[in-house]
PDB file of C-alpha atoms in Angstrom:
ATOM      1  CA  MET A  20      -0.058  -0.384   0.374  1.00 42.00           C
ATOM      2  CA  LYS A  21       2.367   2.313   1.022  1.00 40.00           C
ATOM      3  CA  ARG A  22       4.733   1.627  -2.164  1.00 43.00           C
ATOM      4  CA  SER A  23       2.152   2.495  -4.555  1.00 45.00           C
ATOM      5  CA  LEU A  24       1.209   5.799  -2.746  1.00 43.00           C
ATOM      6  CA  PHE A  25       4.909   6.708  -3.637  1.00 44.00           C
ATOM      7  CA  THR A  26       5.092   6.026  -6.957  1.00 46.00           C
ATOM      8  CA  PRO A  27       2.151   8.013  -8.126  1.00 48.00           C
ATOM      9  CA  PHE A  28       4.008  10.534  -5.411  1.00 44.00           C
ATOM     10  CA  LEU A  29       6.890  10.617  -7.435  1.00 42.00           C
ATOM     11  CA  MET A  30       5.757  11.146 -11.076  1.00 51.00           C
ATOM     12  CA  THR A  31       4.418  14.686  -9.693  1.00 48.00           C
ATOM     13  CA  LEU A  32       7.325  15.737  -8.892  1.00 45.00           C
ATOM     14  CA  PHE A  33       8.488  14.643 -11.666  1.00 44.00           C
ATOM     15  CA  LEU A  34       5.791  16.404 -13.907  1.00 45.00           C
ATOM     16  CA  MET A  35       5.884  19.129 -12.171  1.00 45.00           C
ATOM     17  CA  PHE A  36       9.626  19.642 -12.910  1.00 42.00           C
ATOM     18  CA  PHE A  37       9.399  19.135 -16.373  1.00 43.00           C
ATOM     19  CA  PHE A  38       6.666  21.910 -17.785  1.00 40.00           C
ATOM     20  CA  GLY A  39       8.128  24.644 -14.971  1.00 43.00           C
ATOM     21  CA  CYS A  40      11.228  24.264 -16.659  1.00 41.00           C
ATOM     22  CA  ALA A  41       9.739  24.695 -20.301  1.00 37.00           C
ATOM     23  CA  ASN A  42       8.476  27.780 -18.958  1.00 39.00           C
ATOM     24  CA  LEU A  43      11.930  28.911 -18.160  1.00 33.00           C
ATOM     25  CA  GLU A  44      14.208  31.446 -20.034  1.00 37.00           C
ATOM     26  CA  SER A  45      18.036  32.443 -20.153  1.00 29.00           C
ATOM     27  CA  PRO A  46      18.867  35.543 -18.236  1.00 31.00           C
ATOM     28  CA  ASP A  47      19.974  37.144 -21.863  1.00 34.00           C
ATOM     29  CA  GLU A  48      16.652  36.307 -22.952  1.00 32.00           C
ATOM     30  CA  VAL A  49      14.635  38.365 -20.337  1.00 31.00           C
ATOM     31  CA  GLU A  50      14.767  42.503 -20.960  1.00 37.00           C
ATOM     32  CA  ASP A  51      13.614  44.332 -18.057  1.00 38.00           C
ATOM     33  CA  PRO A  52      12.363  47.676 -18.153  1.00 37.00           C
ATOM     34  CA  PRO A  53      14.641  51.118 -17.735  1.00 39.00           C
ATOM     35  CA  GLN A  54      13.996  52.142 -14.283  1.00 37.00           C
ATOM     36  CA  THR A  55      14.093  55.677 -13.410  1.00 39.00           C
ATOM     37  CA  PRO A  56      13.924  56.798  -9.774  1.00 39.00           C
ATOM     38  CA  VAL A  57      11.327  59.712  -8.604  1.00 43.00           C
ATOM     39  CA  GLU A  58       9.725  60.937  -5.950  1.00 43.00           C
ATOM     40  CA  THR A  59       6.309  59.890  -4.629  1.00 42.00           C
ATOM     41  CA  ASP A  60       4.235  59.844  -1.271  1.00 39.00           C
ATOM     42  CA  ASN A  61       5.713  60.105   2.295  1.00 40.00           C
ATOM     43  CA  GLY A  62       2.003  59.197   3.972  1.00 38.00           C
ATOM     44  CA  GLY A  63       1.719  63.152   4.389  1.00 39.00           C
ATOM     45  CA  LYS A  64       5.149  63.902   6.138  1.00 43.00           C
ATOM     46  CA  GLY A  65       5.699  66.798   3.862  1.00 51.00           C
ATOM     47  CA  GLY A  66       9.044  67.614   1.999  1.00 57.00           C
ATOM     48  CA  ILE A  67      10.547  65.677  -0.612  1.00 53.00           C
ATOM     49  CA  LEU A  68       8.745  62.144  -0.712  1.00 53.00           C
ATOM     50  CA  GLU A  69      10.385  59.471  -0.099  1.00 39.00           C
ATOM     51  CA  GLU A  70      11.744  57.185  -3.803  1.00 37.00           C
ATOM     52  CA  ILE A  71       9.756  54.710  -5.693  1.00 36.00           C
ATOM     53  CA  VAL A  72      11.209  53.474  -9.113  1.00 37.00           C
ATOM     54  CA  VAL A  73       9.639  53.945 -11.874  1.00 47.00           C
ATOM     55  CA  GLU A  74       9.503  52.740 -15.529  1.00 49.00           C
ATOM     56  CA  SER A  75      10.514  54.862 -18.881  1.00 55.00           C
ATOM     57  CA  ARG A  76      10.259  53.989 -22.853  1.00 58.00           C
ATOM     58  CA  ASP A  77      11.560  54.848 -25.524  1.00 59.00           C
ATOM     59  CA  LEU A  78       9.720  57.505 -27.315  1.00 55.00           C
ATOM     60  CA  GLN A  79       9.188  58.443 -31.336  1.00 57.00           C
ATOM     61  CA  MET A  80       6.434  61.055 -31.682  1.00 58.00           C
ATOM     62  CA  ASN A  81       6.622  64.947 -32.000  1.00 63.00           C
ATOM     63  CA  GLY A  82      10.355  65.031 -31.473  1.00 68.00           C
ATOM     64  CA  PHE A  83      10.386  63.425 -27.758  1.00 71.00           C
ATOM     65  CA  ASP A  84      12.866  60.223 -27.602  1.00 78.00           C
ATOM     66  CA  LYS A  85      11.896  59.978 -23.714  1.00 83.00           C
ATOM     67  CA  GLU A  86       8.807  59.263 -21.148  1.00 85.00           C
ATOM     68  CA  TYR A  87       8.799  58.526 -17.704  1.00 87.00           C
ATOM     69  CA  TYR A  88       5.647  58.234 -15.696  1.00 85.00           C
ATOM     70  CA  THR A  89       4.550  57.941 -12.423  1.00 88.00           C
ATOM     71  CA  GLU A  90       0.985  57.695 -10.631  1.00 91.00           C
ATOM     72  CA  ALA A  91       0.425  60.069  -7.779  1.00 93.00           C
ATOM     73  CA  ASP A  92      -2.863  61.478  -6.240  1.00 94.00           C
ATOM     74  CA  LEU A  93      -2.141  64.849  -6.423  1.00 95.00           C
ATOM     75  CA  ASN A  94      -5.347  67.015  -5.063  1.00 95.00           C
ATOM     76  CA  GLY A  95      -6.905  64.868  -2.371  1.00 94.00           C
ATOM     77  CA  ASP A  96      -9.437  63.379  -3.884  1.00 95.00           C
ATOM     78  CA  GLY A  97      -8.249  59.950  -3.696  1.00 95.00           C
ATOM     79  CA  ILE A  98      -7.855  58.747  -6.529  1.00 96.00           C
ATOM     80  CA  LYS A  99      -4.607  58.175  -8.514  1.00 94.00           C
ATOM     81  CA  ASP A 100      -3.332  60.469 -10.913  1.00 95.00           C
ATOM     82  CA  THR A 101      -1.142  59.854 -14.075  1.00 93.00           C
ATOM     83  CA  ILE A 102       2.126  61.462 -13.982  1.00 93.00           C
ATOM     84  CA  SER A 103       3.761  61.366 -17.493  1.00 90.00           C
ATOM     85  CA  LEU A 104       7.248  63.580 -18.082  1.00 90.00           C
ATOM     86  CA  ARG A 105       8.233  63.153 -21.711  1.00 89.00           C
ATOM     87  CA  THR A 106      11.679  64.643 -23.191  1.00 88.00           C
ATOM     88  CA  ALA A 107      13.963  65.741 -25.836  1.00 86.00           C
ATOM     89  CA  ILE A 108      17.261  65.733 -26.475  1.00 84.00           C
ATOM     90  CA  ASN A 109      19.573  68.832 -27.712  1.00 83.00           C
ATOM     91  CA  PRO A 110      20.445  66.944 -31.794  1.00 76.00           C
ATOM     92  CA  TYR A 111      24.249  68.040 -31.155  1.00 78.00           C
ATOM     93  CA  TYR A 112      24.910  67.407 -27.112  1.00 77.00           C
ATOM     94  CA  ASP A 113      23.478  64.390 -24.816  1.00 77.00           C
ATOM     95  CA  GLU A 114      20.602  66.667 -23.037  1.00 86.00           C
ATOM     96  CA  VAL A 115      17.732  67.636 -22.556  1.00 88.00           C
ATOM     97  CA  ILE A 116      16.646  70.568 -23.514  1.00 90.00           C
ATOM     98  CA  SER A 117      12.674  70.520 -23.650  1.00 91.00           C
ATOM     99  CA  TYR A 118       9.721  68.138 -22.401  1.00 92.00           C
ATOM    100  CA  GLU A 119       6.188  68.209 -22.027  1.00 93.00           C
ATOM    101  CA  LEU A 120       4.392  67.554 -18.722  1.00 95.00           C
ATOM    102  CA  TYR A 121       1.280  65.324 -18.479  1.00 94.00           C
ATOM    103  CA  VAL A 122      -0.908  64.903 -16.200  1.00 96.00           C
ATOM    104  CA  ASN A 123      -3.209  62.545 -17.383  1.00 95.00           C
ATOM    105  CA  GLU A 124      -5.217  64.378 -20.145  1.00 91.00           C
ATOM    106  CA  GLU A 125      -3.791  68.152 -19.146  1.00 96.00           C
ATOM    107  CA  ALA A 126      -0.714  68.955 -20.647  1.00 96.00           C
ATOM    108  CA  LEU A 127       2.889  72.060 -20.216  1.00 97.00           C
ATOM    109  CA  SER A 128       5.485  72.655 -22.472  1.00 95.00           C
ATOM    110  CA  TYR A 129       8.782  73.523 -20.864  1.00 95.00           C
ATOM    111  CA  GLU A 130      12.545  74.909 -22.754  1.00 93.00           C
ATOM    112  CA  GLY A 131      15.636  75.075 -21.145  1.00 92.00           C
ATOM    113  CA  GLU A 132      18.785  73.971 -20.699  1.00 91.00           C
ATOM    114  CA  MET A 133      20.628  71.035 -19.356  1.00 91.00           C
ATOM    115  CA  ILE A 134      17.236  69.456 -17.665  1.00 92.00           C
ATOM    116  CA  SER A 135      16.709  66.733 -15.280  1.00 87.00           C
ATOM    117  CA  PRO A 136      14.456  64.163 -16.317  1.00 81.00           C
ATOM    118  CA  PHE A 137      14.258  63.000 -12.339  1.00 78.00           C
ATOM    119  CA  PHE A 138      11.340  64.275 -11.454  1.00 88.00           C
ATOM    120  CA  HIS A 139       9.699  65.067  -7.838  1.00 91.00           C
ATOM    121  CA  VAL A 140       6.325  64.746  -6.896  1.00 92.00           C
ATOM    122  CA  THR A 141       6.738  66.698  -3.275  1.00 92.00           C
ATOM    123  CA  ASP A 142       4.250  68.041  -0.747  1.00 93.00           C
ATOM    124  CA  LEU A 143       4.956  71.705   0.501  1.00 95.00           C
ATOM    125  CA  LEU A 144       2.482  71.437   2.697  1.00 94.00           C
ATOM    126  CA  ALA A 145       1.396  68.424   4.398  1.00 90.00           C
ATOM    127  CA  THR A 146      -1.785  70.198   5.645  1.00 91.00           C
ATOM    128  CA  ASP A 147      -3.544  70.806   3.006  1.00 92.00           C
ATOM    129  CA  ASN A 148      -3.883  67.122   1.088  1.00 91.00           C
ATOM    130  CA  LEU A 149      -2.183  68.242  -2.074  1.00 95.00           C
ATOM    131  CA  LEU A 150       1.052  67.294  -3.859  1.00 94.00           C
ATOM    132  CA  GLU A 151       3.520  69.105  -6.119  1.00 95.00           C
ATOM    133  CA  ILE A 152       5.506  67.866  -9.653  1.00 94.00           C
ATOM    134  CA  ALA A 153       8.869  69.749  -9.339  1.00 94.00           C
ATOM    135  CA  VAL A 154      11.079  69.633 -12.661  1.00 94.00           C
ATOM    136  CA  SER A 155      14.939  71.165 -12.605  1.00 94.00           C
ATOM    137  CA  GLU A 156      17.127  72.197 -14.984  1.00 95.00           C
ATOM    138  CA  GLU A 157      21.035  72.958 -14.165  1.00 93.00           C
ATOM    139  CA  GLY A 158      20.713  76.179 -17.191  1.00 90.00           C
ATOM    140  CA  PRO A 159      23.745  77.452 -19.895  1.00 87.00           C
ATOM    141  CA  SER A 160      26.035  78.206 -16.687  1.00 80.00           C
ATOM    142  CA  SER A 161      25.051  76.216 -13.360  1.00 80.00           C
ATOM    143  CA  ASP A 162      22.043  78.462 -13.421  1.00 90.00           C
ATOM    144  CA  TYR A 163      19.876  76.296 -11.641  1.00 95.00           C
ATOM    145  CA  ALA A 164      16.056  75.965 -11.344  1.00 96.00           C
ATOM    146  CA  THR A 165      12.988  74.419 -10.347  1.00 96.00           C
ATOM    147  CA  VAL A 166       9.378  74.738 -11.714  1.00 97.00           C
ATOM    148  CA  PHE A 167       6.988  73.541  -9.431  1.00 97.00           C
ATOM    149  CA  TYR A 168       3.979  72.729 -10.939  1.00 97.00           C
ATOM    150  CA  ARG A 169       0.123  71.814  -9.926  1.00 97.00           C
ATOM    151  CA  TYR A 170      -2.871  70.481 -11.081  1.00 97.00           C
ATOM    152  CA  MET A 171      -6.585  71.192  -9.326  1.00 95.00           C
ATOM    153  CA  ASN A 172     -10.068  71.217 -10.333  1.00 94.00           C
ATOM    154  CA  GLY A 173      -8.381  69.162 -13.545  1.00 94.00           C
ATOM    155  CA  LYS A 174      -6.308  72.055 -14.522  1.00 97.00           C
ATOM    156  CA  LEU A 175      -2.730  71.423 -14.666  1.00 98.00           C
ATOM    157  CA  THR A 176      -0.862  75.232 -13.977  1.00 97.00           C
ATOM    158  CA  VAL A 177       2.754  76.253 -12.509  1.00 97.00           C
ATOM    159  CA  LEU A 178       3.208  76.994  -9.526  1.00 97.00           C
ATOM    160  CA  SER A 179       6.383  79.463  -8.987  1.00 96.00           C
ATOM    161  CA  LYS A 180       9.615  78.706 -10.781  1.00 97.00           C
ATOM    162  CA  LEU A 181      12.195  79.036  -8.287  1.00 96.00           C
ATOM    163  CA  GLU A 182      16.325  79.164  -8.581  1.00 96.00           C
ATOM    164  CA  GLY A 183      17.962  76.528  -7.043  1.00 96.00           C
ATOM    165  CA  PHE A 184      18.090  72.187  -8.129  1.00 95.00           C
ATOM    166  CA  LEU A 185      16.069  69.753  -5.919  1.00 93.00           C
ATOM    167  CA  GLY A 186      17.555  66.700  -5.387  1.00 89.00           C
ATOM    168  CA  GLU A 187      20.597  65.433  -6.561  1.00 88.00           C
ATOM    169  CA  ILE A 188      22.373  66.179  -9.826  1.00 88.00           C
ATOM    170  CA  PRO A 189      23.318  64.875 -12.444  1.00 83.00           C
ATOM    171  CA  ASN A 190      26.306  62.727 -13.507  1.00 81.00           C
ATOM    172  CA  SER A 191      27.650  64.710 -10.354  1.00 84.00           C
ATOM    173  CA  ASP A 192      27.919  63.361  -6.135  1.00 86.00           C
ATOM    174  CA  MET A 193      26.363  66.698  -5.603  1.00 87.00           C
ATOM    175  CA  SER A 194      22.483  67.375  -4.473  1.00 88.00           C
ATOM    176  CA  GLY A 195      20.999  70.926  -4.809  1.00 91.00           C
ATOM    177  CA  LYS A 196      20.420  73.449  -2.743  1.00 93.00           C
ATOM    178  CA  LEU A 197      16.616  73.652  -2.931  1.00 95.00           C
ATOM    179  CA  ILE A 198      15.286  72.369   0.427  1.00 94.00           C
ATOM    180  CA  VAL A 199      10.970  71.283   0.685  1.00 94.00           C
ATOM    181  CA  HIS A 200      10.447  71.219   4.319  1.00 93.00           C
ATOM    182  CA  GLY A 201       6.696  70.599   4.006  1.00 92.00           C
ATOM    183  CA  ASP A 202       5.673  73.458   6.198  1.00 94.00           C
ATOM    184  CA  GLY A 203       5.164  75.368   3.093  1.00 95.00           C
ATOM    185  CA  ARG A 204       8.142  76.655   3.449  1.00 96.00           C
ATOM    186  CA  VAL A 205      10.503  76.161   0.104  1.00 96.00           C
ATOM    187  CA  SER A 206      14.590  77.588   0.910  1.00 96.00           C
ATOM    188  CA  THR A 207      16.863  78.546  -1.517  1.00 97.00           C
ATOM    189  CA  LEU A 208      19.765  80.179  -2.740  1.00 95.00           C
ATOM    190  CA  SER A 209      19.049  83.137  -4.555  1.00 95.00           C
ATOM    191  CA  ARG A 210      21.815  85.293  -6.655  1.00 94.00           C
ATOM    192  CA  GLY A 211      22.034  88.755  -5.949  1.00 94.00           C
ATOM    193  CA  GLN A 212      21.235  91.500  -8.811  1.00 93.00           C
ATOM    194  CA  VAL A 213      23.708  93.835  -7.352  1.00 95.00           C
ATOM    195  CA  MET A 214      27.788  94.803  -7.774  1.00 94.00           C
ATOM    196  CA  GLN A 215      28.524  91.410  -8.452  1.00 95.00           C
ATOM    197  CA  THR A 216      27.760  87.602  -8.819  1.00 93.00           C
ATOM    198  CA  PHE A 217      27.027  86.062  -4.947  1.00 94.00           C
ATOM    199  CA  PHE A 218      24.268  84.129  -4.086  1.00 94.00           C
ATOM    200  CA  TYR A 219      22.043  84.328  -0.563  1.00 95.00           C
ATOM    201  CA  GLU A 220      19.742  82.216   1.439  1.00 95.00           C
ATOM    202  CA  ASP A 221      16.133  82.785   0.365  1.00 96.00           C
ATOM    203  CA  GLU A 222      12.633  81.988   1.218  1.00 97.00           C
ATOM    204  CA  TYR A 223       9.110  81.589   0.015  1.00 98.00           C
ATOM    205  CA  LEU A 224       5.661  81.084   1.299  1.00 98.00           C
ATOM    206  CA  LEU A 225       2.716  78.400  -0.008  1.00 97.00           C
ATOM    207  CA  VAL A 226       0.661  81.517   0.661  1.00 96.00           C
ATOM    208  CA  SER A 227      -2.710  79.508  -1.165  1.00 94.00           C
ATOM    209  CA  PRO A 228      -2.840  76.431  -2.954  1.00 94.00           C
ATOM    210  CA  THR A 229      -2.138  79.424  -6.118  1.00 94.00           C
ATOM    211  CA  GLU A 230       0.838  81.234  -4.681  1.00 95.00           C
ATOM    212  CA  LEU A 231       3.716  80.470  -3.919  1.00 96.00           C
ATOM    213  CA  LYS A 232       5.014  83.208  -2.223  1.00 96.00           C
ATOM    214  CA  HIS A 233       8.759  85.230  -2.136  1.00 96.00           C
ATOM    215  CA  VAL A 234       9.730  86.150   1.643  1.00 96.00           C
ATOM    216  CA  GLU A 235      11.866  89.721   1.476  1.00 94.00           C
ATOM    217  CA  LYS A 236      14.599  90.648   3.633  1.00 95.00           C
ATOM    218  CA  ASP A 237      15.588  93.941   3.979  1.00 96.00           C
ATOM    219  CA  LEU A 238      19.392  92.841   3.772  1.00 97.00           C
ATOM    220  CA  TYR A 239      21.012  90.142   2.248  1.00 96.00           C
ATOM    221  CA  PRO A 240      24.350  88.986   2.461  1.00 96.00           C
ATOM    222  CA  MET A 241      27.630  89.940   0.132  1.00 96.00           C
ATOM    223  CA  GLU A 242      30.532  89.641   2.397  1.00 95.00           C
ATOM    224  CA  THR A 243      33.386  90.403   0.191  1.00 97.00           C
ATOM    225  CA  LYS A 244      37.055  91.067   0.697  1.00 98.00           C
ATOM    226  CA  VAL A 245      38.139  94.039  -1.452  1.00 98.00           C
ATOM    227  CA  THR A 246      40.776  96.606  -2.593  1.00 98.00           C
ATOM    228  CA  LEU A 247      39.616  99.819  -2.974  1.00 98.00           C
ATOM    229  CA  LEU A 248      40.888 101.354  -6.903  1.00 97.00           C
ATOM    230  CA  LYS A 249      39.871 104.709  -6.287  1.00 95.00           C
ATOM    231  CA  LYS A 250      37.959 106.632  -4.201  1.00 97.00           C
ATOM    232  CA  LEU A 251      34.724 106.043  -2.355  1.00 97.00           C
ATOM    233  CA  LYS A 252      33.012 108.535  -0.391  1.00 97.00           C
ATOM    234  CA  THR A 253      30.176 106.552   1.867  1.00 98.00           C
ATOM    235  CA  VAL A 254      27.000 108.376   4.319  1.00 98.00           C
ATOM    236  CA  VAL A 255      26.047 106.727   7.668  1.00 98.00           C
ATOM    237  CA  SER A 256      23.685 104.779   6.495  1.00 97.00           C
ATOM    238  CA  ARG A 257      20.669 104.547   4.035  1.00 97.00           C
ATOM    239  CA  SER A 258      18.592 106.986   5.807  1.00 96.00           C
ATOM    240  CA  ASP A 259      21.413 109.398   7.159  1.00 97.00           C
ATOM    241  CA  SER A 260      23.578 111.120   4.491  1.00 96.00           C
ATOM    242  CA  THR A 261      25.838 112.993   6.296  1.00 97.00           C
ATOM    243  CA  GLU A 262      29.563 111.623   4.781  1.00 97.00           C
ATOM    244  CA  ALA A 263      31.042 109.155   6.956  1.00 97.00           C
ATOM    245  CA  TYR A 264      34.274 107.579   5.740  1.00 97.00           C
ATOM    246  CA  GLU A 265      36.463 107.950   2.437  1.00 97.00           C
ATOM    247  CA  PHE A 266      38.895 104.815   1.497  1.00 98.00           C
ATOM    248  CA  GLN A 267      41.616 106.195  -0.930  1.00 97.00           C
ATOM    249  CA  PRO A 268      42.861 103.827  -3.200  1.00 97.00           C
ATOM    250  CA  GLY A 269      44.875 100.789  -1.738  1.00 98.00           C
ATOM    251  CA  GLU A 270      42.482 100.410   1.288  1.00 98.00           C
ATOM    252  CA  LYS A 271      41.579  96.878   2.173  1.00 98.00           C
ATOM    253  CA  ALA A 272      37.255  96.803   3.168  1.00 98.00           C
ATOM    254  CA  VAL A 273      34.737  94.133   3.053  1.00 98.00           C
ATOM    255  CA  LEU A 274      31.315  94.268   1.144  1.00 98.00           C
ATOM    256  CA  LEU A 275      28.620  93.682   3.908  1.00 98.00           C
ATOM    257  CA  GLU A 276      25.068  93.850   3.491  1.00 97.00           C
ATOM    258  CA  THR A 277      22.872  95.546   0.548  1.00 97.00           C
ATOM    259  CA  ASP A 278      18.633  95.596  -0.528  1.00 97.00           C
ATOM    260  CA  ASN A 279      19.832  94.266  -3.822  1.00 96.00           C
ATOM    261  CA  ARG A 280      18.169  96.975  -5.228  1.00 95.00           C
ATOM    262  CA  ASN A 281      20.176 101.003  -4.372  1.00 96.00           C
ATOM    263  CA  TRP A 282      22.367  99.927  -1.097  1.00 98.00           C
ATOM    264  CA  VAL A 283      25.712  98.776   0.070  1.00 98.00           C
ATOM    265  CA  SER A 284      27.586  98.358   3.791  1.00 98.00           C
ATOM    266  CA  ILE A 285      30.939  98.974   3.186  1.00 98.00           C
ATOM    267  CA  ARG A 286      33.041  98.332   6.125  1.00 98.00           C
ATOM    268  CA  ASN A 287      36.486  99.352   6.728  1.00 98.00           C
ATOM    269  CA  GLU A 288      39.886  98.144   8.401  1.00 97.00           C
ATOM    270  CA  ASP A 289      38.670 100.024  11.839  1.00 97.00           C
ATOM    271  CA  GLY A 290      35.721  98.237  11.795  1.00 97.00           C
ATOM    272  CA  GLU A 291      33.614 101.334  10.844  1.00 98.00           C
ATOM    273  CA  ILE A 292      30.674 100.734   8.748  1.00 98.00           C
ATOM    274  CA  SER A 293      28.769 102.696   5.656  1.00 98.00           C
ATOM    275  CA  TRP A 294      26.853 103.018   3.042  1.00 98.00           C
ATOM    276  CA  PHE A 295      27.182 103.951  -0.111  1.00 98.00           C
ATOM    277  CA  ARG A 296      24.258 103.874  -2.744  1.00 97.00           C
ATOM    278  CA  ILE A 297      24.567 101.931  -6.702  1.00 97.00           C
ATOM    279  CA  LYS A 298      22.428 101.840  -9.510  1.00 95.00           C
ATOM    280  CA  ASP A 299      21.795  99.328 -12.768  1.00 92.00           C
ATOM    281  CA  PHE A 300      23.734  96.838 -10.758  1.00 92.00           C
ATOM    282  CA  GLY A 301      26.850  98.773 -10.232  1.00 92.00           C
ATOM    283  CA  MET A 302      27.494 101.897 -11.191  1.00 96.00           C
ATOM    284  CA  ILE A 303      28.556 104.006  -8.201  1.00 97.00           C
ATOM    285  CA  LEU A 304      27.142 106.932  -7.375  1.00 96.00           C
ATOM    286  CA  ASP A 305      27.576 109.950  -5.456  1.00 96.00           C
ATOM    287  CA  GLN A 306      31.018 109.879  -6.170  1.00 96.00           C
ATOM    288  CA  GLU A 307      34.489 112.321  -7.231  1.00 92.00           C
ATOM    289  CA  GLU A 308      34.275 110.322 -10.441  1.00 88.00           C
ATOM    290  CA  SER A 309      32.069 107.593 -11.767  1.00 87.00           C
ATOM    291  CA  GLY A 310      32.499 104.594 -13.043  1.00 94.00           C
ATOM    292  CA  PHE A 311      30.959 100.581 -12.601  1.00 95.00           C
ATOM    293  CA  SER A 312      31.806  98.354  -9.012  1.00 95.00           C
ATOM    294  CA  THR A 313      34.944  96.762 -11.423  1.00 96.00           C
ATOM    295  CA  ASP A 314      36.226 100.554 -11.391  1.00 96.00           C
ATOM    296  CA  PHE A 315      36.433 100.602  -7.730  1.00 97.00           C
ATOM    297  CA  PHE A 316      36.998  97.582  -6.349  1.00 97.00           C
ATOM    298  CA  GLU A 317      39.459  94.676  -6.736  1.00 97.00           C
ATOM    299  CA  GLY A 318      38.169  91.385  -5.125  1.00 97.00           C
ATOM    300  CA  LEU A 319      34.756  91.257  -6.904  1.00 96.00           C
ATOM    301  CA  ASN A 320      33.257  88.276  -8.044  1.00 94.00           C
ATOM    302  CA  MET A 321      32.165  88.919 -11.892  1.00 90.00           C
ATOM    303  CA  ALA A 322      32.130  84.883 -12.972  1.00 83.00           C
ATOM    304  CA  ASP A 323      28.677  84.610 -15.869  1.00 70.00           C
TER     305      ASP A 323
END
């Protein structure tokens, strides 16, 4: 009796093994779809959302070569929305120069330089049940920028375009300086608008579902050591035009702060702080000799 049961059991194992092997493929014959990381839902904690892997596929349509896509509930209605980023590269260089962003049936186009296809789904404000899409680019000369998109009431719109790069910068071991905090704040590094090339810590605040507002500061730090090339007259303060220290050629000084429009503070070697006026980026005002910032100061950063 035991022998008669054992024989069918062996036959069953043999048949399972035979048919199972018949369905196996060689590892060289199996092609997994390309994988691309993006950021997606983190359970309402805010900020950049946890990383998942989404598929990408080649396109041969309307000038686009790749499509990156995932799903996320962007408008808080409990239904996942389909997000698709279709990219086009420069025919002469291997860089993304434009894309079309689709959410369900809505689409927006964008043109730039050195665009990263590694888009993010972010949560600017964890308490509003809304998520955003962010796409960053390196720009022509490390002129980093990020566009935030919002999908509400069936419409896809640009929420804001900020300076700074979000997440890891492609083909490097660096990460961008733009940070999504999850409480409505976005911090980044912005480029100064006067005297020279400098960057300062900047902040934006989500004040409504459709507005990411710049948080203005009275003064922005410059902290640049310079040597005077010309005589420079200064005044006591922005509100007091009384003559203060007069710098002579060859003196050392530090450019301290600026309102990023019309005024710059300067400290001499004795620690005294005074101010001078400017216009049109770097024209120095109220001096015996007119000139631009590079005519008066050695040590400025004039990088493009």
